[in-house]
Tab-separated table of C-alpha atoms in Angstrom:
chain	number	residue	atom	x	y	z
M	1	MET	CA	96.138	168.193	108.509
M	2	ARG	CA	92.719	167.966	110.133
M	3	GLY	CA	90.002	166.242	108.135
M	4	VAL	CA	86.818	168.065	107.270
M	5	ALA	CA	83.714	166.515	108.748
M	6	LEU	CA	81.004	166.069	106.167
M	7	PHE	CA	77.331	165.660	106.945
M	8	MET	CA	76.009	162.417	105.497
M	9	PRO	CA	72.271	161.623	105.573
M	10	ARG	CA	71.184	158.362	107.168
M	11	LEU	CA	70.378	156.535	103.940
M	12	ASP	CA	69.376	153.451	105.858
M	13	ARG	CA	66.364	155.382	107.161
M	14	MET	CA	65.200	156.569	103.764
M	15	PRO	CA	61.899	154.912	102.759
M	16	GLY	CA	62.131	152.372	99.963
M	17	VAL	CA	65.915	151.993	100.278
M	18	PHE	CA	67.470	148.879	101.739
M	19	PHE	CA	71.104	148.534	102.749
M	20	ALA	CA	72.810	145.439	104.032
M	21	ALA	CA	74.311	145.659	107.524
M	22	ALA	CA	77.785	147.150	107.796
M	23	PRO	CA	80.653	144.699	108.464
M	24	LYS	CA	81.033	145.917	112.080
M	25	ASP	CA	77.361	145.123	112.713
M	26	LEU	CA	77.884	141.560	111.507
M	27	LYS	CA	80.555	140.710	114.063
M	28	GLY	CA	79.234	138.248	116.558
M	29	MET	CA	76.410	137.030	114.327
M	30	ASP	CA	76.234	133.305	113.882
M	31	SER	CA	78.035	132.355	110.672
M	32	SER	CA	75.214	130.035	109.721
M	33	LEU	CA	72.807	132.971	109.829
M	34	LEU	CA	75.134	134.967	107.647
M	35	ASP	CA	75.169	132.164	105.098
M	36	ASP	CA	71.377	132.294	104.926
M	37	LYS	CA	71.084	136.084	104.785
M	38	MET	CA	74.006	137.069	102.617
M	39	PRO	CA	73.014	137.014	98.909
M	40	LYS	CA	74.886	134.469	96.835
M	41	ARG	CA	76.105	135.585	93.455
M	42	ARG	CA	75.256	133.226	90.632
M	43	PRO	CA	77.089	133.120	87.345
M	44	LYS	CA	75.198	134.742	84.504
M	45	THR	CA	74.022	132.263	81.902
M	46	PHE	CA	72.373	132.767	78.552
M	47	GLY	CA	69.789	130.092	79.107
M	48	MET	CA	67.293	128.797	81.582
M	49	ASP	CA	66.805	125.985	84.084
M	50	MET	CA	64.047	124.175	82.234
M	51	LYS	CA	62.667	122.097	85.098
M	52	ALA	CA	62.425	125.149	87.370
M	53	TYR	CA	60.831	127.154	84.550
M	54	LEU	CA	58.177	124.565	83.824
M	55	ARG	CA	57.371	124.164	87.514
M	56	SER	CA	56.902	127.909	87.930
M	57	MET	CA	54.849	128.289	84.748
M	58	ILE	CA	52.703	125.177	85.026
M	59	PRO	CA	53.040	123.922	88.636
M	60	HIS	CA	50.028	121.625	88.329
M	61	LEU	CA	52.000	119.594	85.795
M	62	GLU	CA	55.053	119.124	88.017
M	63	SER	CA	53.985	115.697	89.243
M	64	GLY	CA	53.728	114.468	85.661
M	65	MET	CA	57.209	115.603	84.663
M	66	LYS	CA	59.676	112.797	84.290
M	67	PRO	CA	63.384	113.084	85.019
M	68	SER	CA	65.281	113.603	81.804
M	69	LYS	CA	68.867	113.434	80.669
M	70	SER	CA	68.555	116.763	78.924
M	71	LYS	CA	70.951	119.558	79.734
M	72	ASP	CA	69.683	122.064	82.300
M	73	ILE	CA	70.426	125.170	80.272
M	74	LEU	CA	68.383	125.818	77.165
M	75	SER	CA	69.026	128.547	74.609
M	76	ALA	CA	66.565	130.675	72.664
M	77	ASP	CA	68.041	129.386	69.394
M	78	GLU	CA	67.203	125.800	70.323
M	79	VAL	CA	63.627	126.693	71.191
M	80	MET	CA	63.227	128.625	67.944
M	81	GLN	CA	64.289	125.508	66.025
M	82	TRP	CA	61.341	123.626	67.531
M	83	SER	CA	59.068	125.702	65.311
M	84	GLN	CA	60.700	124.315	62.151
M	85	SER	CA	59.102	120.877	62.438
M	86	LEU	CA	57.648	118.398	64.890
M	87	GLU	CA	60.601	116.158	64.079
M	88	LYS	CA	63.051	118.774	65.393
M	89	LEU	CA	60.939	119.329	68.485
M	90	LEU	CA	60.822	115.627	69.342
M	91	ALA	CA	64.537	115.193	68.621
M	92	ASN	CA	65.248	117.435	71.617
M	93	GLN	CA	64.807	115.874	75.066
M	94	THR	CA	63.670	119.131	76.648
M	95	GLY	CA	61.397	119.705	73.653
M	96	GLN	CA	59.738	116.384	74.437
M	97	ASP	CA	59.227	117.504	78.048
M	98	VAL	CA	57.706	120.870	77.108
M	99	PHE	CA	55.494	119.442	74.348
M	100	GLY	CA	54.444	116.655	76.703
M	101	SER	CA	53.439	119.244	79.306
M	102	PHE	CA	51.392	121.054	76.675
M	103	LEU	CA	49.638	117.837	75.627
M	104	LYS	CA	48.933	117.064	79.267
M	105	SER	CA	47.230	120.448	79.596
M	106	GLU	CA	45.021	119.380	76.666
M	107	PHE	CA	44.435	115.910	78.125
M	108	SER	CA	46.102	114.189	75.165
M	109	GLU	CA	49.459	113.197	76.669
M	110	GLU	CA	48.844	109.593	75.626
M	111	ASN	CA	49.936	110.533	72.100
M	112	ILE	CA	53.500	111.495	72.955
M	113	GLU	CA	53.735	108.771	75.582
M	114	PHE	CA	52.814	106.167	72.971
M	115	TRP	CA	55.185	107.684	70.405
M	116	LEU	CA	58.064	107.647	72.897
M	117	ALA	CA	57.209	104.098	73.974
M	118	CYS	CA	57.415	103.020	70.326
M	119	GLU	CA	60.791	104.725	69.907
M	120	ASP	CA	62.085	102.890	72.951
M	121	TYR	CA	60.534	99.617	71.773
M	122	LYS	CA	62.476	99.724	68.508
M	123	LYS	CA	65.715	99.620	70.490
M	124	THR	CA	64.641	96.614	72.550
M	125	GLU	CA	66.628	93.371	72.414
M	126	SER	CA	64.810	90.610	70.551
M	127	GLU	CA	64.280	88.376	73.591
M	128	LEU	CA	62.477	91.213	75.392
M	129	LEU	CA	60.227	92.273	72.517
M	130	HIS	CA	57.254	90.109	73.438
M	131	GLY	CA	56.907	91.370	76.995
M	132	LYS	CA	57.346	95.010	76.062
M	133	ALA	CA	54.959	94.708	73.090
M	134	GLU	CA	52.257	93.341	75.381
M	135	LYS	CA	52.695	96.236	77.815
M	136	ILE	CA	52.491	98.885	75.080
M	137	TYR	CA	49.470	97.216	73.493
M	138	LYS	CA	47.569	96.975	76.790
M	139	ALA	CA	48.465	100.529	77.808
M	140	PHE	CA	47.684	102.333	74.537
M	141	VAL	CA	46.186	100.178	71.781
M	142	HIS	CA	43.687	97.804	73.363
M	143	SER	CA	40.073	98.944	73.163
M	144	ASP	CA	39.938	99.056	76.977
M	145	ALA	CA	43.339	100.729	77.403
M	146	ALA	CA	43.513	103.399	80.108
M	147	LYS	CA	45.429	105.671	77.697
M	148	GLN	CA	43.838	104.527	74.473
M	149	ILE	CA	45.208	106.275	71.399
M	150	ASN	CA	42.998	107.485	68.563
M	151	ILE	CA	43.551	105.006	65.713
M	152	ASP	CA	41.134	103.323	63.349
M	153	PHE	CA	39.695	99.843	63.934
M	154	ARG	CA	41.722	98.236	61.143
M	155	THR	CA	45.038	99.482	62.529
M	156	ARG	CA	44.053	98.400	66.050
M	157	GLU	CA	43.235	94.882	64.836
M	158	SER	CA	46.343	94.711	62.669
M	159	THR	CA	48.553	95.711	65.596
M	160	ALA	CA	46.920	93.101	67.822
M	161	LYS	CA	47.903	90.402	65.314
M	162	LYS	CA	51.453	91.689	64.902
M	163	ILE	CA	52.330	91.561	68.595
M	164	LYS	CA	51.633	87.827	68.658
M	165	ALA	CA	54.908	87.419	66.776
M	166	PRO	CA	56.506	90.770	67.635
M	167	THR	CA	59.162	92.480	65.589
M	168	PRO	CA	60.719	95.949	66.155
M	169	ALA	CA	58.306	97.312	63.505
M	170	CYS	CA	54.994	95.950	64.801
M	171	PHE	CA	53.828	99.348	66.116
M	172	ASP	CA	55.070	101.371	63.139
M	173	GLU	CA	51.673	101.775	61.496
M	174	ALA	CA	49.974	102.982	64.675
M	175	GLN	CA	52.929	105.207	65.556
M	176	LYS	CA	52.791	106.896	62.146
M	177	ILE	CA	49.089	107.683	62.608
M	178	ILE	CA	49.706	109.240	66.013
M	179	TYR	CA	52.686	111.237	64.731
M	180	THR	CA	50.550	112.639	61.896
M	181	LEU	CA	47.783	113.459	64.368
M	182	MET	CA	50.212	115.410	66.584
M	183	GLU	CA	51.821	117.090	63.578
M	184	LYS	CA	48.553	118.351	62.081
M	185	ASP	CA	46.568	118.981	65.255
M	186	SER	CA	48.505	119.490	68.505
M	187	TYR	CA	51.807	120.809	67.143
M	188	PRO	CA	50.386	123.957	65.439
M	189	ARG	CA	48.487	124.813	68.641
M	190	PHE	CA	51.603	124.234	70.694
M	191	LEU	CA	53.511	126.826	68.648
M	192	LYS	CA	50.767	129.383	69.432
M	193	SER	CA	50.458	128.407	73.089
M	194	ASN	CA	51.541	130.459	76.089
M	195	ILE	CA	53.741	127.573	77.196
M	196	TYR	CA	55.879	127.838	74.073
M	197	LEU	CA	55.694	131.588	73.416
M	198	ASN	CA	56.396	132.592	77.025
M	199	LEU	CA	59.339	130.217	77.162
M	200	LEU	CA	60.780	131.612	73.947
M	201	ASN	CA	60.220	135.240	74.995
M	202	ASP	CA	61.804	134.675	78.405
M	203	LEU	CA	64.853	133.012	76.885
M	204	GLN	CA	65.275	135.797	74.346
M	205	ALA	CA	64.995	138.446	77.056
M	206	ASN	CA	67.435	136.536	79.247
M	207	SER	CA	69.994	136.389	76.456
M	208	LEU	CA	70.012	140.203	76.249
M	209	LYS	CA	70.870	140.700	79.912
């Protein structure tokens, strides 16, 4: 039986339509070029690469982002939980990164940096307390500190005395003041910020795909 020849329009010449080359046209092409030009399928995930997201959304903050041990994929549910309390936000490594980026955009990143330094200090071995206490004091508490935190004179003087015979709790008073400052001032603004809302909206939209 003879086949019936059908007229087929040249779709590859239609404006606005793109078709990949046919297999016969790819013969003889360098395989390395094919690797670059052929689209690679990526598994669908209900989350987002946080570092890539933050770089695309706030590229000027990329240099200030620190490597973290947080998982790469973040869910919308996790981000929604950040709105429950500052404690929940700071308990999440990626939450710390995003909130830190927000504070950096407001030129107040010293608050979370000091808070995190205090958290790390509490886990320090006793023989290393003195050296680490001096570094934290000079960086954040001293009146001439480059990243001086906003605490009252009495707390600053009290902390200066405590680090002379350091204990794991010698920064607790100053840390509590800074936590309260972030909780009442920066945290509510963060929840209304484009950084947070865009992230949450993008994750929610991604989860529906």
